Amino acid sequence: MQGEEPVWDIAHLGHVELLTPKPEESLRFFRDVMGMTVSGEKGDSVFLRGWDDYERYSLQLTASHTSGLGHAAFRTRSAQALERRLAALRADGCEATRHDDSFGHGESFRFRDPDGHVFELYWETAWYEAPADRRPALKNQAERYPARGVNVRRLDHFNCLAVDVRACREFLQRTLGLRCTERIELDSGEEAGMWLASNNKSYDLAFTKEAHGVPGRFHHVTFALDSREAILQAADAFLEAGVFIETGPHKHAVQQTFFLYVWEPGGNRVEVAHAGARLILAPDWKTITWTETERKKGQAWGLKTIESFHTHGTPPLPDSKR
């Protein structure tokens, strides 16, 4: 008996919106330290991009009374794919509403996962056209290498915190057709982490267990750099800029990513990472499940992850939850 046909309607992660109570400081961090380029402004938002992001932007930075995730957006593979995913969401009992105030792309629809995080789907988009002073020497590159700060190449993935990780995974698999490449299951049977992919990358998003029982919180956003050496150079750039380095550089066991985590001025955690040449090319990939005992061994190598990595998220916790 043949299994169900895989769903490949989601092309990739398009952009992430971060909320910040310190918009000017956060902007300076992403522009001057991370080396991203400002590609537009609208209302309370500034839009930025890595030098190899092909769309108009990959990060929306929005002034707010607090920090956290505004929304995360995925581009579909076609207009028809967008309609199929909207139909799947609605058949699942999920309300997907049209969002008319978009920047840099066409018609989009927003919905919430079981934990309350806001997701967006769209198809039509604006490709980035570099101004004269940003045009690269190679026509197959979106923008000139910035040679500024960390020199972020592209948006890679994001990580949400969730009260019920399994419910979020199953929802995103049912409705968006994402596949689970790796997951963590505790001895109790509870799912403590999951990593989902829409394409041949090892993952586009992750969900990990929220330690305080508060829904809708955010763990981090990740930007890709060219090499492990670039991660080490980023550490120097953060040091010189006075940026708080939370942990790393080390190597994750899950997904094998070489990583470094910092906090931007608004309080959101930001990762710079290098995944090596690791891709998931097998169409029949079997999900890797890590046990509680295996995860207690810690990272693949490097120092043990510090406590704040498991407790800090955005927006900040209410005083009653601390």
Tab-separated table of C-alpha atoms in Angstrom:
chain	number	residue	atom	x	y	z
A	1	MET	CA	0.000	0.000	0.000
A	2	GLN	CA	1.414	3.334	-1.031
A	3	GLY	CA	1.600	6.242	1.396
A	4	GLU	CA	0.137	9.674	0.827
A	5	GLU	CA	1.780	11.852	-1.802
A	6	PRO	CA	4.193	14.331	-0.139
A	7	VAL	CA	3.089	17.967	-0.098
A	8	TRP	CA	5.644	20.474	-1.403
A	9	ASP	CA	3.439	23.568	-1.562
A	10	ILE	CA	5.630	25.678	0.749
A	11	ALA	CA	8.784	26.906	-0.994
A	12	HIS	CA	10.730	28.458	1.878
A	13	LEU	CA	10.735	30.784	4.855
A	14	GLY	CA	10.317	34.300	3.475
A	15	HIS	CA	10.653	36.709	6.378
A	16	VAL	CA	10.325	37.109	10.124
A	17	GLU	CA	8.915	40.121	11.958
A	18	LEU	CA	10.574	40.978	15.265
A	19	LEU	CA	8.979	43.353	17.744
A	20	THR	CA	11.268	45.646	19.717
A	21	PRO	CA	10.745	48.231	22.471
A	22	LYS	CA	14.056	49.847	21.414
A	23	PRO	CA	13.605	50.364	17.659
A	24	GLU	CA	16.546	52.706	17.049
A	25	GLU	CA	18.982	50.533	18.973
A	26	SER	CA	17.681	47.351	17.345
A	27	LEU	CA	18.000	48.940	13.907
A	28	ARG	CA	21.607	49.891	14.564
A	29	PHE	CA	22.304	46.336	15.685
A	30	PHE	CA	20.889	44.684	12.554
A	31	ARG	CA	22.227	47.297	10.152
A	32	ASP	CA	25.657	48.119	11.563
A	33	VAL	CA	26.623	45.022	13.555
A	34	MET	CA	24.845	42.267	11.632
A	35	GLY	CA	25.639	44.030	8.350
A	36	MET	CA	22.114	43.920	6.922
A	37	THR	CA	20.797	46.437	4.378
A	38	VAL	CA	17.726	48.606	4.923
A	39	SER	CA	15.400	48.105	1.956
A	40	GLY	CA	12.326	50.054	3.026
A	41	GLU	CA	10.248	51.627	5.776
A	42	LYS	CA	6.521	51.632	6.423
A	43	GLY	CA	4.665	52.847	9.496
A	44	ASP	CA	6.464	51.603	12.607
A	45	SER	CA	8.491	49.040	10.644
A	46	VAL	CA	11.917	49.004	9.002
A	47	PHE	CA	12.674	46.237	6.491
A	48	LEU	CA	16.136	44.688	6.197
A	49	ARG	CA	17.843	41.997	4.173
A	50	GLY	CA	20.933	39.826	4.004
A	51	TRP	CA	23.125	40.285	0.938
A	52	ASP	CA	22.043	36.973	-0.646
A	53	ASP	CA	18.304	37.157	0.141
A	54	TYR	CA	16.588	37.380	-3.242
A	55	GLU	CA	13.364	39.006	-1.994
A	56	ARG	CA	12.975	42.642	-0.968
A	57	TYR	CA	13.544	41.804	2.692
A	58	SER	CA	13.871	38.955	5.167
A	59	LEU	CA	13.516	40.850	8.450
A	60	GLN	CA	10.747	43.239	9.475
A	61	LEU	CA	11.700	45.194	12.572
A	62	THR	CA	8.654	46.763	14.232
A	63	ALA	CA	8.570	49.249	17.101
A	64	SER	CA	6.398	47.909	19.908
A	65	HIS	CA	5.824	48.151	23.631
A	66	THR	CA	7.472	44.746	24.000
A	67	SER	CA	9.704	42.226	22.237
A	68	GLY	CA	8.868	38.931	20.548
A	69	LEU	CA	7.671	37.521	17.251
A	70	GLY	CA	5.231	39.620	15.229
A	71	HIS	CA	4.761	36.998	12.540
A	72	ALA	CA	6.690	34.536	10.385
A	73	ALA	CA	5.939	34.301	6.663
A	74	PHE	CA	6.338	31.493	4.142
A	75	ARG	CA	6.260	31.810	0.378
A	76	THR	CA	4.338	29.115	-1.492
A	77	ARG	CA	5.522	27.508	-4.740
A	78	SER	CA	2.682	28.928	-6.833
A	79	ALA	CA	-0.639	30.728	-6.681
A	80	GLN	CA	-2.339	27.341	-6.845
A	81	ALA	CA	-0.207	26.078	-3.956
A	82	LEU	CA	-1.344	29.049	-1.884
A	83	GLU	CA	-4.982	28.171	-2.553
A	84	ARG	CA	-4.396	24.534	-1.631
A	85	ARG	CA	-2.775	25.456	1.689
A	86	LEU	CA	-5.556	27.910	2.517
A	87	ALA	CA	-8.113	25.201	1.813
A	88	ALA	CA	-6.196	22.778	4.040
A	89	LEU	CA	-6.077	25.326	6.873
A	90	ARG	CA	-9.800	26.008	6.655
A	91	ALA	CA	-10.641	22.308	6.428
A	92	ASP	CA	-8.674	21.884	9.643
A	93	GLY	CA	-10.886	24.473	11.338
A	94	CYS	CA	-8.234	27.205	11.266
A	95	GLU	CA	-9.211	30.755	10.345
A	96	ALA	CA	-6.903	32.192	7.653
A	97	THR	CA	-7.618	35.873	7.095
A	98	ARG	CA	-6.467	38.100	4.286
A	99	HIS	CA	-3.845	40.672	5.277
A	100	ASP	CA	-3.955	43.779	3.097
A	101	ASP	CA	-1.191	45.859	4.663
A	102	SER	CA	1.788	43.930	3.285
A	103	PHE	CA	5.141	45.322	2.163
A	104	GLY	CA	7.289	43.809	-0.560
A	105	HIS	CA	4.879	41.060	-1.582
A	106	GLY	CA	1.346	40.558	-2.839
A	107	GLU	CA	-1.810	39.200	-1.266
A	108	SER	CA	-1.154	37.306	1.958
A	109	PHE	CA	-3.112	35.377	4.558
A	110	ARG	CA	-2.443	35.078	8.279
A	111	PHE	CA	-3.374	32.389	10.772
A	112	ARG	CA	-2.348	31.184	14.223
A	113	ASP	CA	-0.831	27.874	15.274
A	114	PRO	CA	-2.222	26.043	18.336
A	115	ASP	CA	0.131	28.020	20.602
A	116	GLY	CA	-0.941	31.402	19.225
A	117	HIS	CA	2.049	32.315	17.024
A	118	VAL	CA	1.100	34.231	13.876
A	119	PHE	CA	2.056	32.756	10.492
A	120	GLU	CA	1.627	34.238	7.020
A	121	LEU	CA	1.421	32.685	3.550
A	122	TYR	CA	1.953	34.520	0.247
A	123	TRP	CA	2.954	33.847	-3.360
A	124	GLU	CA	3.492	37.073	-5.307
A	125	THR	CA	6.636	38.855	-4.206
A	126	ALA	CA	8.988	41.712	-5.079
A	127	TRP	CA	12.487	40.619	-6.032
A	128	TYR	CA	15.226	42.866	-4.707
A	129	GLU	CA	16.737	45.293	-7.199
A	130	ALA	CA	19.964	46.714	-5.864
A	131	PRO	CA	20.580	50.446	-6.354
A	132	ALA	CA	23.688	51.454	-8.295
A	133	ASP	CA	25.910	51.602	-5.221
A	134	ARG	CA	24.801	48.139	-4.068
A	135	ARG	CA	24.990	46.253	-7.370
A	136	PRO	CA	27.256	43.187	-7.267
A	137	ALA	CA	29.903	42.239	-9.809
A	138	LEU	CA	28.122	38.922	-10.413
A	139	LYS	CA	24.638	39.103	-11.904
A	140	ASN	CA	23.543	35.902	-10.117
A	141	GLN	CA	24.035	37.554	-6.714
A	142	ALA	CA	21.308	39.762	-5.258
A	143	GLU	CA	23.464	42.442	-3.687
A	144	ARG	CA	27.067	43.499	-3.205
A	145	TYR	CA	28.861	41.901	-0.251
A	146	PRO	CA	28.484	44.476	2.553
A	147	ALA	CA	31.919	44.101	4.205
A	148	ARG	CA	30.270	45.474	7.343
A	149	GLY	CA	30.025	43.849	10.739
A	150	VAL	CA	28.912	40.211	10.666
A	151	ASN	CA	27.956	40.257	6.958
A	152	VAL	CA	24.732	38.254	7.253
A	153	ARG	CA	24.141	36.225	4.098
A	154	ARG	CA	20.492	35.207	4.432
A	155	LEU	CA	17.665	34.366	6.781
A	156	ASP	CA	17.908	30.704	7.774
A	157	HIS	CA	15.249	29.703	10.331
A	158	PHE	CA	13.410	30.654	13.506
A	159	ASN	CA	12.519	28.905	16.756
A	160	CYS	CA	9.281	29.339	18.686
A	161	LEU	CA	8.532	28.266	22.235
A	162	ALA	CA	5.348	26.239	22.679
A	163	VAL	CA	3.317	24.843	25.546
A	164	ASP	CA	2.347	21.805	23.417
A	165	VAL	CA	5.116	21.106	20.904
A	166	ARG	CA	3.469	17.991	19.475
A	167	ALA	CA	0.191	19.794	18.741
A	168	CYS	CA	2.062	22.504	16.828
A	169	ARG	CA	4.075	19.972	14.843
A	170	GLU	CA	1.060	17.917	13.855
A	171	PHE	CA	-0.868	21.062	12.900
A	172	LEU	CA	1.917	22.363	10.642
A	173	GLN	CA	2.398	18.960	9.056
A	174	ARG	CA	-1.341	18.561	8.389
A	175	THR	CA	-1.971	22.033	7.031
A	176	LEU	CA	1.286	23.174	5.418
A	177	GLY	CA	2.715	19.785	4.501
A	178	LEU	CA	6.013	20.431	6.297
A	179	ARG	CA	8.131	17.383	7.125
A	180	CYS	CA	9.747	16.679	10.468
A	181	THR	CA	13.473	16.000	10.140
A	182	GLU	CA	14.318	15.680	13.858
A	183	ARG	CA	12.498	15.746	17.186
A	184	ILE	CA	13.017	15.236	20.935
A	185	GLU	CA	10.794	12.958	23.004
A	186	LEU	CA	11.071	12.839	26.796
A	187	ASP	CA	10.761	9.672	28.864
A	188	SER	CA	7.217	10.775	29.759
A	189	GLY	CA	6.248	10.654	26.087
A	190	GLU	CA	5.998	14.441	25.863
A	191	GLU	CA	7.528	16.063	22.803
A	192	ALA	CA	10.117	18.656	23.849
A	193	GLY	CA	11.397	19.774	20.458
A	194	MET	CA	10.767	19.441	16.733
A	195	TRP	CA	12.420	20.703	13.551
A	196	LEU	CA	10.382	21.131	10.344
A	197	ALA	CA	11.484	21.645	6.749
A	198	SER	CA	9.676	22.827	3.633
A	199	ASN	CA	12.482	22.022	1.196
A	200	ASN	CA	15.891	20.311	1.123
A	201	LYS	CA	17.308	22.370	3.974
A	202	SER	CA	17.467	20.412	7.215
A	203	TYR	CA	14.924	22.798	8.779
A	204	ASP	CA	13.159	26.138	8.354
A	205	LEU	CA	11.589	26.348	11.795
A	206	ALA	CA	11.807	24.705	15.176
A	207	PHE	CA	9.596	24.537	18.240
A	208	THR	CA	10.893	23.774	21.718
A	209	LYS	CA	9.150	23.351	25.056
A	210	GLU	CA	8.106	26.563	26.830
A	211	ALA	CA	9.351	26.171	30.389
A	212	HIS	CA	6.783	28.427	32.064
A	213	GLY	CA	3.486	27.390	30.472
A	214	VAL	CA	3.039	30.741	28.697
A	215	PRO	CA	1.860	30.409	25.063
A	216	GLY	CA	2.983	32.421	22.047
A	217	ARG	CA	6.565	33.121	23.081
A	218	PHE	CA	9.659	33.273	20.870
A	219	HIS	CA	13.104	31.712	21.253
A	220	HIS	CA	15.296	33.023	18.412
A	221	VAL	CA	15.776	33.952	14.770
A	222	THR	CA	18.779	32.653	12.846
A	223	PHE	CA	20.835	34.074	10.000
A	224	ALA	CA	23.261	32.032	7.915
A	225	LEU	CA	26.943	32.856	7.466
A	226	ASP	CA	29.347	31.381	4.932
A	227	SER	CA	31.592	29.281	7.159
A	228	ARG	CA	32.543	28.249	10.666
A	229	GLU	CA	35.346	30.792	10.510
A	230	ALA	CA	32.740	33.482	9.799
A	231	ILE	CA	30.999	32.527	13.057
A	232	LEU	CA	34.270	33.058	14.931
A	233	GLN	CA	34.761	36.420	13.206
A	234	ALA	CA	31.181	37.311	14.162
A	235	ALA	CA	32.087	36.684	17.806
A	236	ASP	CA	34.855	39.279	17.448
A	237	ALA	CA	32.446	41.728	15.802
A	238	PHE	CA	29.949	41.285	18.656
A	239	LEU	CA	32.718	41.737	21.220
A	240	GLU	CA	33.874	44.993	19.635
A	241	ALA	CA	30.287	46.279	19.445
A	242	GLY	CA	29.550	45.461	23.083
A	243	VAL	CA	26.846	42.933	22.178
A	244	PHE	CA	25.952	40.369	24.850
A	245	ILE	CA	27.077	36.896	23.732
A	246	GLU	CA	24.849	34.358	25.437
A	247	THR	CA	26.496	31.106	24.350
A	248	GLY	CA	28.779	29.654	21.692
A	249	PRO	CA	30.467	29.157	19.376
A	250	HIS	CA	29.690	25.457	19.782
A	251	LYS	CA	28.170	22.671	17.672
A	252	HIS	CA	24.605	21.429	18.183
A	253	ALA	CA	24.005	17.683	18.258
A	254	VAL	CA	20.503	18.155	16.818
A	255	GLN	CA	20.921	19.252	13.170
A	256	GLN	CA	24.747	19.575	13.638
A	257	THR	CA	24.702	23.359	13.309
A	258	PHE	CA	27.769	25.425	14.308
A	259	PHE	CA	26.278	28.318	16.261
A	260	LEU	CA	26.589	31.513	18.255
A	261	TYR	CA	23.746	33.198	20.178
A	262	VAL	CA	23.464	36.857	21.163
A	263	TRP	CA	20.712	39.164	22.414
A	264	GLU	CA	19.834	42.209	20.332
A	265	PRO	CA	19.022	45.480	22.196
A	266	GLY	CA	15.259	44.848	22.170
A	267	GLY	CA	15.754	41.589	24.084
A	268	ASN	CA	15.225	39.090	21.247
A	269	ARG	CA	17.699	36.224	20.893
A	270	VAL	CA	19.551	36.130	17.557
A	271	GLU	CA	21.638	33.261	16.243
A	272	VAL	CA	24.289	33.265	13.544
A	273	ALA	CA	24.927	29.768	12.256
A	274	HIS	CA	26.609	27.597	9.676
A	275	ALA	CA	24.989	24.286	8.783
A	276	GLY	CA	27.901	23.032	6.695
A	277	ALA	CA	26.904	21.209	3.519
A	278	ARG	CA	24.126	19.320	5.276
A	279	LEU	CA	20.977	18.911	3.173
A	280	ILE	CA	18.067	16.493	3.433
A	281	LEU	CA	17.846	15.126	-0.106
A	282	ALA	CA	16.134	11.809	0.662
A	283	PRO	CA	12.427	12.031	-0.237
A	284	ASP	CA	11.734	9.229	2.255
A	285	TRP	CA	13.768	10.675	5.125
A	286	LYS	CA	12.922	9.023	8.450
A	287	THR	CA	12.518	11.470	11.337
A	288	ILE	CA	15.420	11.296	13.797
A	289	THR	CA	14.082	11.062	17.370
A	290	TRP	CA	16.377	12.002	20.255
A	291	THR	CA	15.645	10.557	23.699
A	292	GLU	CA	15.789	12.428	26.993
A	293	THR	CA	18.972	10.552	27.934
A	294	GLU	CA	20.646	11.434	24.659
A	295	ARG	CA	19.783	15.114	24.979
A	296	LYS	CA	21.111	15.270	28.533
A	297	LYS	CA	24.554	14.651	27.027
A	298	GLY	CA	24.373	18.234	25.749
A	299	GLN	CA	25.898	19.673	22.598
A	300	ALA	CA	27.901	17.656	20.090
A	301	TRP	CA	30.920	19.478	21.508
A	302	GLY	CA	31.658	22.753	23.220
A	303	LEU	CA	30.516	24.027	26.601
A	304	LYS	CA	27.232	23.011	28.195
A	305	THR	CA	24.336	25.272	27.193
A	306	ILE	CA	23.769	27.865	29.917
A	307	GLU	CA	20.519	28.055	31.892
A	308	SER	CA	19.198	31.194	30.194
A	309	PHE	CA	19.035	29.320	26.883
A	310	HIS	CA	16.228	27.227	28.369
A	311	THR	CA	14.465	30.011	30.270
A	312	HIS	CA	14.861	33.266	28.294
A	313	GLY	CA	12.303	34.031	25.598
A	314	THR	CA	10.333	36.991	24.332
A	315	PRO	CA	8.116	38.737	25.181
A	316	PRO	CA	9.346	38.845	28.793
A	317	LEU	CA	7.430	36.776	31.293
A	318	PRO	CA	4.791	38.389	33.514
A	319	ASP	CA	6.113	38.896	37.055
A	320	SER	CA	3.836	36.148	38.298
A	321	LYS	CA	5.558	33.615	35.999
A	322	ARG	CA	9.174	34.439	36.843
